[in-house]
Tab-separated table of C-alpha atoms in Angstrom:
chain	number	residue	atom	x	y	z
A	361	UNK	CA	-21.170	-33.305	-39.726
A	362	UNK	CA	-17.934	-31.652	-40.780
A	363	UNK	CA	-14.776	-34.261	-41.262
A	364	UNK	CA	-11.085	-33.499	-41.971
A	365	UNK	CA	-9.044	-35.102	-45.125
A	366	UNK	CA	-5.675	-35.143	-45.589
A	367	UNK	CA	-5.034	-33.754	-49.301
A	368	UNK	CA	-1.975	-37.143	-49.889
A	369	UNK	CA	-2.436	-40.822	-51.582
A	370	UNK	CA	-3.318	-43.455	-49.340
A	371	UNK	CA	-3.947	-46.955	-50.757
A	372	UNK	CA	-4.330	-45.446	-54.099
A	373	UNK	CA	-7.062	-42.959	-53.271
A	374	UNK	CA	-6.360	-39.759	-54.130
A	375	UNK	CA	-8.284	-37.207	-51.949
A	376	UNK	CA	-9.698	-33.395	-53.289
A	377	UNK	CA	-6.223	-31.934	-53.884
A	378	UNK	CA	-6.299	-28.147	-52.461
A	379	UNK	CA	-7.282	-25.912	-55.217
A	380	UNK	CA	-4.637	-23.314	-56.544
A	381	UNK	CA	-4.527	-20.362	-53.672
A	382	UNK	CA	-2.480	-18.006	-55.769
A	383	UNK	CA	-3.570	-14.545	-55.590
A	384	UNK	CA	-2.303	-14.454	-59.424
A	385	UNK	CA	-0.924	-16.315	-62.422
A	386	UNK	CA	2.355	-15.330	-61.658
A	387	UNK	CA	3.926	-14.172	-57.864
A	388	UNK	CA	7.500	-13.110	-57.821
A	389	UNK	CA	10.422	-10.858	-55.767
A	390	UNK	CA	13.286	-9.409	-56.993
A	391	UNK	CA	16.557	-9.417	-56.232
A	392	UNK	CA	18.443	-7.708	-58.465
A	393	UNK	CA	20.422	-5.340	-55.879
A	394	UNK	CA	21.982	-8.799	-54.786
A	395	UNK	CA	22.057	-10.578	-58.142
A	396	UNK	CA	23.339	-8.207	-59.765
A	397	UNK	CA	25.165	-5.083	-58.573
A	398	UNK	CA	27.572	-7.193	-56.351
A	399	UNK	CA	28.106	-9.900	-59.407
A	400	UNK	CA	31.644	-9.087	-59.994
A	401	UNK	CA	32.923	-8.621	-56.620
A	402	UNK	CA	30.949	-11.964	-55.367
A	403	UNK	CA	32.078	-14.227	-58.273
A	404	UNK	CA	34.407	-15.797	-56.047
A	405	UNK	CA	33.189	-15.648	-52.817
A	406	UNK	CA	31.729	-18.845	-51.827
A	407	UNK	CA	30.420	-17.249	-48.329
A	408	UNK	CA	27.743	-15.542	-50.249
A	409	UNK	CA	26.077	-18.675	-50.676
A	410	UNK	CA	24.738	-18.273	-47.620
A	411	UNK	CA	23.157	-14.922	-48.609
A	412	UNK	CA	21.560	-16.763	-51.605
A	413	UNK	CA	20.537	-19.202	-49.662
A	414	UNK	CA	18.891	-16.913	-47.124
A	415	UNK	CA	16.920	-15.155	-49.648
A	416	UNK	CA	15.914	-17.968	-51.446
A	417	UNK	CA	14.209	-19.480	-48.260
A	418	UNK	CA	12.605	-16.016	-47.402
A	419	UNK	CA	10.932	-15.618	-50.373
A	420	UNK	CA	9.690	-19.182	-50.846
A	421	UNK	CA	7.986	-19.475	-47.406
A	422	UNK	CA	6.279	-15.954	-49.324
A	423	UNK	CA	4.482	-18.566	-51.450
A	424	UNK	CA	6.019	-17.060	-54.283
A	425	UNK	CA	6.090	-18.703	-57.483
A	426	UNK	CA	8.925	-16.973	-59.223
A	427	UNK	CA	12.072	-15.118	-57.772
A	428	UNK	CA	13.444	-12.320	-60.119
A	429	UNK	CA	17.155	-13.147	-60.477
A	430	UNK	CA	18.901	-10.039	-62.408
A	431	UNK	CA	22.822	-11.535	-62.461
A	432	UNK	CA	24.048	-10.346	-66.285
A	433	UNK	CA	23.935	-13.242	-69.149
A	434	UNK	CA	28.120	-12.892	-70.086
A	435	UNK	CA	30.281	-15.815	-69.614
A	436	UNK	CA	31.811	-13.950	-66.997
A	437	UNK	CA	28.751	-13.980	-64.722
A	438	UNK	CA	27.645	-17.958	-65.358
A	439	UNK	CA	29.380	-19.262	-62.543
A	440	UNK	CA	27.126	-16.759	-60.031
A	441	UNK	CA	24.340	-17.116	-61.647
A	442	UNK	CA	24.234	-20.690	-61.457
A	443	UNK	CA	24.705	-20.016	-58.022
A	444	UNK	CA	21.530	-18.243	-57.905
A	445	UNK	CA	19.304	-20.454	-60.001
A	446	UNK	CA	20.553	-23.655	-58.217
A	447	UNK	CA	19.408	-21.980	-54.498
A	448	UNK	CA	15.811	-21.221	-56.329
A	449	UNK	CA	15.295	-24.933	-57.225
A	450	UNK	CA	16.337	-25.765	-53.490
A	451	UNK	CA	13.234	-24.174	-52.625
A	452	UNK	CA	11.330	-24.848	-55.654
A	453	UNK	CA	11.250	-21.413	-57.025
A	454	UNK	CA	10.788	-20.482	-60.551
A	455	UNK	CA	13.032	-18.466	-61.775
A	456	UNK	CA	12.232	-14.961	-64.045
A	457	UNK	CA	15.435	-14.530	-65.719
A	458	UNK	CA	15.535	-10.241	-65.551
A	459	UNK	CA	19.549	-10.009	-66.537
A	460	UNK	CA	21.154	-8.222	-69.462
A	461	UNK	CA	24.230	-8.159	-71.555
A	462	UNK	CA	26.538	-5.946	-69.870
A	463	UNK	CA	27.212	-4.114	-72.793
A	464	UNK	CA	23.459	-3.428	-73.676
A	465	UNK	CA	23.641	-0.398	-70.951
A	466	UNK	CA	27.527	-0.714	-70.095
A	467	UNK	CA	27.562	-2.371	-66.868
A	468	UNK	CA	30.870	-3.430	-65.051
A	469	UNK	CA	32.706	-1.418	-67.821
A	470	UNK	CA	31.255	-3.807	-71.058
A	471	UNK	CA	31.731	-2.165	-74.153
A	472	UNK	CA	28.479	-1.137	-75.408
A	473	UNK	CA	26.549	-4.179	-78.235
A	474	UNK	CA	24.203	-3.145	-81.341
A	475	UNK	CA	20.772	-4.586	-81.739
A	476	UNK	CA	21.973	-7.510	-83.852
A	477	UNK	CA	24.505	-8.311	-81.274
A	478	UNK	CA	22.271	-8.297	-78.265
A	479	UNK	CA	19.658	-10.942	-80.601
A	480	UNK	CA	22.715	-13.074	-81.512
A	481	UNK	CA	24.339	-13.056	-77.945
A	482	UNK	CA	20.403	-14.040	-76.634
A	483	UNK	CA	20.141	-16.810	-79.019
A	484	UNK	CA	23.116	-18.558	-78.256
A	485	UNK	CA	22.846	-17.904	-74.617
A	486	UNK	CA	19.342	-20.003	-74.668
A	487	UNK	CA	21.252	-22.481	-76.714
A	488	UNK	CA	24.445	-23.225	-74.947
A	489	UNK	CA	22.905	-23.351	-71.550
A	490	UNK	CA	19.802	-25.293	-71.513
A	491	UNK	CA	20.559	-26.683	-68.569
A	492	UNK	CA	19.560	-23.418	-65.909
A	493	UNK	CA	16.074	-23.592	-67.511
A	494	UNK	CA	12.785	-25.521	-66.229
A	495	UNK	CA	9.735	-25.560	-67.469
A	496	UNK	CA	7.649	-22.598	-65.806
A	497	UNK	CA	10.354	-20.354	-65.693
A	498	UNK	CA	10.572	-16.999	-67.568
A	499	UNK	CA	13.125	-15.033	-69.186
A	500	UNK	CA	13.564	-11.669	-70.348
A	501	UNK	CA	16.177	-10.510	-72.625
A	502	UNK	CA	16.120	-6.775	-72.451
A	503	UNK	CA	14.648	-5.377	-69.229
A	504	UNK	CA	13.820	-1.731	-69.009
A	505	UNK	CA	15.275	-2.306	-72.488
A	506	UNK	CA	14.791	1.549	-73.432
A	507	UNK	CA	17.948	2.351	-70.803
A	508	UNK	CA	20.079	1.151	-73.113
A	509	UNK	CA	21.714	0.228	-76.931
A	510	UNK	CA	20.140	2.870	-78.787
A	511	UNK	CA	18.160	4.677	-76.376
A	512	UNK	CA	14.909	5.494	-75.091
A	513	UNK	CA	12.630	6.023	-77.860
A	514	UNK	CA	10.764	8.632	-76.068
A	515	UNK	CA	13.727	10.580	-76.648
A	516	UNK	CA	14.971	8.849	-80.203
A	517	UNK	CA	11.685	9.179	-81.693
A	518	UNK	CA	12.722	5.349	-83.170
A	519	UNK	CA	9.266	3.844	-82.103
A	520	UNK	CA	9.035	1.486	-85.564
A	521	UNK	CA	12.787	0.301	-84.438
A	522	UNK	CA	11.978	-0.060	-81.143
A	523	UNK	CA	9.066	-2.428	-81.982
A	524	UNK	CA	10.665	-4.270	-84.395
A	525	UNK	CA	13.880	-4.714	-81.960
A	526	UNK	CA	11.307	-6.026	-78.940
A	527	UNK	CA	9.629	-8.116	-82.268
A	528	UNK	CA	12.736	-9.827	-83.079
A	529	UNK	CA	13.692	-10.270	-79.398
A	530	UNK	CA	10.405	-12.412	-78.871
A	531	UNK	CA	10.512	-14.721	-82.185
A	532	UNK	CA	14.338	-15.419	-81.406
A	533	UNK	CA	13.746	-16.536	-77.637
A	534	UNK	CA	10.343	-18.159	-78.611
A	535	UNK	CA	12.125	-20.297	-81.488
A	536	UNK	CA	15.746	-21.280	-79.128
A	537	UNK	CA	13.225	-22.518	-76.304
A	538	UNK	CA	11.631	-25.053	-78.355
A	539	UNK	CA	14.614	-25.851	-79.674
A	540	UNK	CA	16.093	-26.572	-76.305
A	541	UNK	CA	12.532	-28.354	-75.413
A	542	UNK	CA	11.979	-26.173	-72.430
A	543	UNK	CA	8.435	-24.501	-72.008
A	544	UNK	CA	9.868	-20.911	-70.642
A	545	UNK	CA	7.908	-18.133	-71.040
A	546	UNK	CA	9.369	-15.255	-73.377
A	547	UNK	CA	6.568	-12.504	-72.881
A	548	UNK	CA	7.897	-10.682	-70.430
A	549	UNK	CA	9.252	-7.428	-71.805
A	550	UNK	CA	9.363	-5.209	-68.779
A	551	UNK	CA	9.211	-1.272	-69.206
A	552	UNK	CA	8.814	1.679	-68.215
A	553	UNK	CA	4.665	2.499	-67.893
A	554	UNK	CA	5.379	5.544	-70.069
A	555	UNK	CA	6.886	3.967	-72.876
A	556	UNK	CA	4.405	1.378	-72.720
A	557	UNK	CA	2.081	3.889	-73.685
A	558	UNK	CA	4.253	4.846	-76.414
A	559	UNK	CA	4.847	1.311	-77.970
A	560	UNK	CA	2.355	-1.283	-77.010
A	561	UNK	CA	-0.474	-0.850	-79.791
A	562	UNK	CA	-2.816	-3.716	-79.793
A	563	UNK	CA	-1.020	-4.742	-83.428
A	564	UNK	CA	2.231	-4.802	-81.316
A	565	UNK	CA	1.209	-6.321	-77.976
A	566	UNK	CA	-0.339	-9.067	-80.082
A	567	UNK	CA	3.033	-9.545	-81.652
A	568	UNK	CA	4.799	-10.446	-78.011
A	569	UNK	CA	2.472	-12.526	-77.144
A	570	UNK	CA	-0.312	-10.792	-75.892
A	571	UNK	CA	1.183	-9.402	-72.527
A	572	UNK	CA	2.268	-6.175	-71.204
A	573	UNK	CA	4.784	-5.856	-68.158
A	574	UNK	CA	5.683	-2.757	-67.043
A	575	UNK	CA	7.866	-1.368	-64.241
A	576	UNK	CA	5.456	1.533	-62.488
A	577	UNK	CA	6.142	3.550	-59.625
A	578	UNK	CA	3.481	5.794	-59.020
A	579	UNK	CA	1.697	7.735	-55.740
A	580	UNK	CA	-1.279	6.024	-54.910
A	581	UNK	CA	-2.379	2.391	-55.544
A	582	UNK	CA	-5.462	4.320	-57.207
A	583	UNK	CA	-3.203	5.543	-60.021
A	584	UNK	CA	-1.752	2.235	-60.344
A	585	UNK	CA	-5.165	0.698	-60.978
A	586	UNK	CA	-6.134	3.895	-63.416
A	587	UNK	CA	-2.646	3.486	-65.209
A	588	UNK	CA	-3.010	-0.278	-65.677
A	589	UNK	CA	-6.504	-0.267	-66.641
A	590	UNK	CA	-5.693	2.716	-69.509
A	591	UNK	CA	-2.758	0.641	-70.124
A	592	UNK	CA	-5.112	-2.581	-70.828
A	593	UNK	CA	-7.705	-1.185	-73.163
A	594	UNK	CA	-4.855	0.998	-75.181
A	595	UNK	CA	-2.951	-3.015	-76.035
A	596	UNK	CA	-5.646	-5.228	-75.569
A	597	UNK	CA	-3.074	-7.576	-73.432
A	598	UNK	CA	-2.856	-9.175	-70.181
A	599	UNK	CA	-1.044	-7.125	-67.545
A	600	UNK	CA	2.397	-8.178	-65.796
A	601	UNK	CA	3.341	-5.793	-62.669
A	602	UNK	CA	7.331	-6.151	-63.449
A	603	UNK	CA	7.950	-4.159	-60.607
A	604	UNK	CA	6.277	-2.334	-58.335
A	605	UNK	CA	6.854	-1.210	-54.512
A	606	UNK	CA	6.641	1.278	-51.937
A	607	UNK	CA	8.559	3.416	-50.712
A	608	UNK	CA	10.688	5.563	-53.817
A	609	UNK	CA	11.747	8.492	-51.956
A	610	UNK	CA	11.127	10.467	-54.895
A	611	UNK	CA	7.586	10.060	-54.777
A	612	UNK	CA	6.261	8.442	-51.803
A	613	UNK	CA	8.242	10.405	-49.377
A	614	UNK	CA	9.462	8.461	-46.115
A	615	UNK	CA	6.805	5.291	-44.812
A	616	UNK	CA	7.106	3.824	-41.600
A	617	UNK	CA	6.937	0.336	-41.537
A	618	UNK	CA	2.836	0.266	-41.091
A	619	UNK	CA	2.760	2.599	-43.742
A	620	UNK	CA	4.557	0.718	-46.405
A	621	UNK	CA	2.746	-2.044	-45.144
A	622	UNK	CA	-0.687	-0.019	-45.730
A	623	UNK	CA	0.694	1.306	-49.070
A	624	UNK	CA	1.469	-2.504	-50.281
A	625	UNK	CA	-1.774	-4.070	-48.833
A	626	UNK	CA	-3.767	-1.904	-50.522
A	627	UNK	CA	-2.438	-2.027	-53.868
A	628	UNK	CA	-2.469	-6.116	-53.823
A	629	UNK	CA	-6.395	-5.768	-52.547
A	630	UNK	CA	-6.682	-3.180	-55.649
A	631	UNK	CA	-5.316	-5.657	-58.489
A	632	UNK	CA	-6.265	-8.738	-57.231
A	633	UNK	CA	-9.638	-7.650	-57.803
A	634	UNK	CA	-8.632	-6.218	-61.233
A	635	UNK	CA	-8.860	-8.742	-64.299
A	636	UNK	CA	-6.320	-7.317	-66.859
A	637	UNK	CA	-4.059	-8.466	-63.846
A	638	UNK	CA	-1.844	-11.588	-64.417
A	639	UNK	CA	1.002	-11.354	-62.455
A	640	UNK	CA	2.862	-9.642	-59.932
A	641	UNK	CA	6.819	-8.691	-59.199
A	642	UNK	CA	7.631	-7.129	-55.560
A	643	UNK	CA	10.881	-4.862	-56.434
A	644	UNK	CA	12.895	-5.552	-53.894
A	645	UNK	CA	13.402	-7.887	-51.779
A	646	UNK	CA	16.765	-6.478	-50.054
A	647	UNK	CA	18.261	-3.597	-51.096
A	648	UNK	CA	16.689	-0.179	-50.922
A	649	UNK	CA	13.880	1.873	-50.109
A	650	UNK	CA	11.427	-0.397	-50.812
A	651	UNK	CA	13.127	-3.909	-49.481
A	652	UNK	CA	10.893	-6.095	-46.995
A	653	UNK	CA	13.383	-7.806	-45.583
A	654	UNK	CA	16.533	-5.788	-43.998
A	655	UNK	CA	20.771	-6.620	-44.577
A	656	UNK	CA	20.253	-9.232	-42.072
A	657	UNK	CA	17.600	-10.787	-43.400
A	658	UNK	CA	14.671	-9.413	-40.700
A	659	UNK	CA	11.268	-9.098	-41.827
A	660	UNK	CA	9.391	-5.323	-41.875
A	661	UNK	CA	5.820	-5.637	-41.477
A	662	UNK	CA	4.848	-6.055	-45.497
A	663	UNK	CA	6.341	-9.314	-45.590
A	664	UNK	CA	2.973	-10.566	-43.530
A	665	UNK	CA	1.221	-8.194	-46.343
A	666	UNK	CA	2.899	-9.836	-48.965
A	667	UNK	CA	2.071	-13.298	-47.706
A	668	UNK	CA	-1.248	-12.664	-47.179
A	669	UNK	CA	-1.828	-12.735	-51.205
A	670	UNK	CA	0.536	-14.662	-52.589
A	671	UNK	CA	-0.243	-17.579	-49.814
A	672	UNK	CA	-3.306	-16.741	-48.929
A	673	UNK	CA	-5.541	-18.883	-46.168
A	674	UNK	CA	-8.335	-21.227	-48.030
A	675	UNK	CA	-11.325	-23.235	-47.055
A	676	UNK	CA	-11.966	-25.507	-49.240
A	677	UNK	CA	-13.552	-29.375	-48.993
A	678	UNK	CA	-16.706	-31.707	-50.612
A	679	UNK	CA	-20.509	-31.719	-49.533
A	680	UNK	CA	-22.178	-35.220	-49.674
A	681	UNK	CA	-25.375	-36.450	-48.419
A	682	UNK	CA	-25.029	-38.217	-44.990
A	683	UNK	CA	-26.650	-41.369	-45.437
A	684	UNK	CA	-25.663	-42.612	-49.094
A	685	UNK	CA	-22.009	-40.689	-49.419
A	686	UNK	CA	-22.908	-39.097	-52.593
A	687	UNK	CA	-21.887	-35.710	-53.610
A	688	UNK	CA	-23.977	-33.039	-53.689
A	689	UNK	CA	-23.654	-30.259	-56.533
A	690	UNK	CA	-25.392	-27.047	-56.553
A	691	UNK	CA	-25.107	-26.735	-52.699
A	692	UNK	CA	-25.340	-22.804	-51.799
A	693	UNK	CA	-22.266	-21.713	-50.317
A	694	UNK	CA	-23.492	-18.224	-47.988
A	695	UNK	CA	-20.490	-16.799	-45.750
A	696	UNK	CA	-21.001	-14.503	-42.852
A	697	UNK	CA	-19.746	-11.811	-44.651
A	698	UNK	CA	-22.419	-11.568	-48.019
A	699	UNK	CA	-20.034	-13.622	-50.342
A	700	UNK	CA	-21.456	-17.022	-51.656
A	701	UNK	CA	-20.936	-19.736	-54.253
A	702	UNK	CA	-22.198	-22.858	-54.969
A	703	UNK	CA	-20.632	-26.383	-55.198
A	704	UNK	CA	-19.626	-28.074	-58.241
A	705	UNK	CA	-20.799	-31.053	-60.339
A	706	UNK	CA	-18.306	-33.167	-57.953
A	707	UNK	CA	-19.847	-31.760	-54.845
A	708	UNK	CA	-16.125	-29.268	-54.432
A	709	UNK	CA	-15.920	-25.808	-52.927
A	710	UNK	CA	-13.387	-23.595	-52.054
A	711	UNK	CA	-12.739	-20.110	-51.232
A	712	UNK	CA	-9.388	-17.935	-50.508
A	713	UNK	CA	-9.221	-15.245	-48.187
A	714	UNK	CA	-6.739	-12.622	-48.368
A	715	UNK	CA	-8.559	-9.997	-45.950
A	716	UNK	CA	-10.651	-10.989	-42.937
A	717	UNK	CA	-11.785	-14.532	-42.544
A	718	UNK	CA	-16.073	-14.759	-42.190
A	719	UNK	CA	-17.377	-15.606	-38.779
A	720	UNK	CA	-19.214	-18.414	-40.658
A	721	UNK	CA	-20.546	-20.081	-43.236
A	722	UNK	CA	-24.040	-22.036	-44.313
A	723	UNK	CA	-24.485	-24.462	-46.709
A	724	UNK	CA	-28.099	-25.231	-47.928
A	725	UNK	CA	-29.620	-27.588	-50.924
A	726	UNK	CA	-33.140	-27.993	-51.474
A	727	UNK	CA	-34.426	-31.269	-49.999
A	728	UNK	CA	-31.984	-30.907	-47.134
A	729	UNK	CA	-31.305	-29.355	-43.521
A	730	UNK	CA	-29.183	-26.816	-43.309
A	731	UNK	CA	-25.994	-26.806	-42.242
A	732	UNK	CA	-24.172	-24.010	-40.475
A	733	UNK	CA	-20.544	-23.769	-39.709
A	734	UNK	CA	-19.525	-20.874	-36.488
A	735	UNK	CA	-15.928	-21.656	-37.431
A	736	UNK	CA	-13.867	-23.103	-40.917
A	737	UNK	CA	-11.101	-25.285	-40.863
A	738	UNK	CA	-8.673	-23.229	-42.981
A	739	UNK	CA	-5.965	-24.841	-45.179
A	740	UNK	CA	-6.839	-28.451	-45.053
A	741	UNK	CA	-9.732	-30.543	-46.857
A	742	UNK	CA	-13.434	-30.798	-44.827
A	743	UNK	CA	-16.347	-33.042	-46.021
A	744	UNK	CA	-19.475	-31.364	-45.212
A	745	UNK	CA	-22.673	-34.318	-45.093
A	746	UNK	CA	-26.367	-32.353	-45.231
A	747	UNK	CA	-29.178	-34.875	-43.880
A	748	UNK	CA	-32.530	-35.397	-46.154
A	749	UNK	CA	-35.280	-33.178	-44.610
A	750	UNK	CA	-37.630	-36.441	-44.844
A	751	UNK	CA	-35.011	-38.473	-43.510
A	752	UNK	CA	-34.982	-36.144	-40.519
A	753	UNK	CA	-38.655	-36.279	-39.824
A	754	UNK	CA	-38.653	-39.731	-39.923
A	755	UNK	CA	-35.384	-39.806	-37.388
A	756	UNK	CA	-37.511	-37.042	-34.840
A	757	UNK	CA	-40.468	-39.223	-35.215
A	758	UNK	CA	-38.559	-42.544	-34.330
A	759	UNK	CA	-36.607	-40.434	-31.318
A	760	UNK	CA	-40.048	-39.671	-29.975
A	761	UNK	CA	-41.185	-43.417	-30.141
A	762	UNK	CA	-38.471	-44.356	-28.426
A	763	UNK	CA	-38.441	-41.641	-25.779
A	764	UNK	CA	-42.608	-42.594	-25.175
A	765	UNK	CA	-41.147	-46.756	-25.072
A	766	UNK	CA	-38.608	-45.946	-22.303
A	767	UNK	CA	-41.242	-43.659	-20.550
């Protein structure tokens, strides 16, 4: 016998709450060629709310658990981005904080800031504004920080500066959120793949906290997996996609939208699999080659894709034993299509899908019939009861009785 729960309280009783469906740790979209390039010009514009808004919702009903917000840390550029971070918690988004100081790569005509500068303007920025934070959020000071202050230590040859810049960066963030009392993570340090290579030693990576995020366009999912796997034994971290997408002109040529739907499905089916994998940022939303959603705020085709992982469907629900109520763990969990699991010591299972849903599943436990489901009820609690083998001989025995009485 299969039964539906609903997953709220009623009289007190709190019922198996779904299990976390995230694909990963960390889901997130950007926005940056909305949250930031048009700061200036819609600082005052109070009919771009509605844009904000817009995107906000879009990406939420994603399943999303972060939206990239890249609107520039000066005073200047408070008012929007409160605008932006208010229009996340609307639709209870996390926010990634991926701004800058203007003046760290001289946007909107900044004059250009020194290293101690840039850790001094960070500091008091956390400081003075505690109030756009919430717990679960991230921020990152220095994005793609090699574009800018004093350059790209590929070409500098300034790797022990560089390091002890990124270093400083972390320890100064790490020490203003606790001193704010918001639990904001400060790992983040997005970059480009190549000069990840270059900096991120295991003595290093350990030193920011154990994570590497890096902004990779490459050709094939395939060398995304190769490059992030390399990537992972060379700093012995965790891996954060901090952006990724399809299609760069430059190197994926022109994609229909089936093809950059094809070109982002397989990549997610690639690193979901892939454990060095914690988190994920889709670069860009709007804006661009490689936006999902157009001006207008239409869907292409990989915004199904990109739902599919970061909301994925999930079956999930308790076995018990008929007669008495009590859960049954251990129960073998076989689905159509090979996988299989096995319930818990409080009789739970679950599974997500993020490709095709199994025809079926069976559930068997010595001592007991099996039982064999032709179709799951996806996305909402099931209790599965499995009747005593004994119990049912005794039942067919007593039906026969009965039949032989009547006859």
């Amino acid at each position: 016998m299969v039964t539906k729960n609903s997953a709220v309280q009623k009289q007190d009783t709190l019922y198996f709450a779904p299990p976390v469906r995230n694909s990963f740790a960390f889901e997130s979209i950007d926005t940056m060629k909305y949250s930031r390039d048009p700061s200036r010009e819609k600082l005052h514009d109070a009919s771009f709310d509605q844009k904000i808004e817009s995107q906000m919702e879009a990406i939420a009903l994603t399943g999303a658990t972060h939206v990239a917000i890249a609107t520039p840390y000066d005073e200047e550029f408070l008012p929007i981005l409160k605008r932006w971070v208010e229009a996340a918690r609307r639709h209870n988004l996390h926010v990634w904080f991926r701004g800058n100081w203007s003046g760290w790569e001289g946007w909107f005509e900044y004059p250009r800031i020194t290293r101690a500068e840039h850790l001094e303007k960070t500091k008091q920025f956390i400081l003075q504004h505690p109030y756009i934070f919430e717990d679960g959020d991230a921020f990152s000071s220095c994005p793609e920080c090699e574009n800018g202050g004093p350059g790209d230590p590929r070409q500098t040859g300034d790797v022990s500066g560089y390091r002890e810049f990124l270093i400083a960066e972390h320890g100064i963030m790490r020490d203003a959120f606790m001193e704010i009392g918001r639990d904001v993570r400060v790992d983040l340090f997005s970059m480009n793949g190549d000069v990840a290579k270059l900096i991120m030693d295991k003595t290093t990576t350990k030193a920011l906290g154990g994570t590497v995020t890096i902004d990779h366009y490459v050709k094939t999912p395939e060398q995304l997996i190769k490059d992030i796997d390399s990537l992972a034994e060379q700093s012995g971290g965790r891996i954060v996609i901090g952006e990724f997408g399809a299609p760069i002109p430059d190197i994926h040529g022109d994609m229909t939208e089936q093809e950059q739907a094809n070109w982002i499905d397989r990549a997610l089916s690639l690193l979901v699999k892939n454990p060095s994998i914690e988190g994920v940022n889709y670069w860009v939303g709007t804006g661009g080659s490689t936006e999902i959603w157009n001006s207008k705020g239409i869907p292409r085709q990989a915004v199904e894709t990109l739902t599919k992982y970061y909301h994925p469907e999930i079956f999930y629900g308790t076995v018990r034993d008929d007669e008495t109520g009590r859960v049954l763990s251990g129960v073998r969990v076989l689905y159509s299509d090979g996988k299989e699991t096995e319930t818990d010591k409080e009789g739970r299972f679950s599974r997500i899908f993020t490709g095709r849903i199994p025809s079926g599943v069976v559930f068997s436990f010595s001592g007991y019939e099996k039982r064999v489901l032709s179709k799951m009820s996806l996305d909402e609690e099931v209790t599965v009861t499995l009747e005593a083998e004994q119990r049912s001989i005794w039942l067919s025995a007593w039906d026969s009785f009965q039949k032989f009485l009547r006859n």
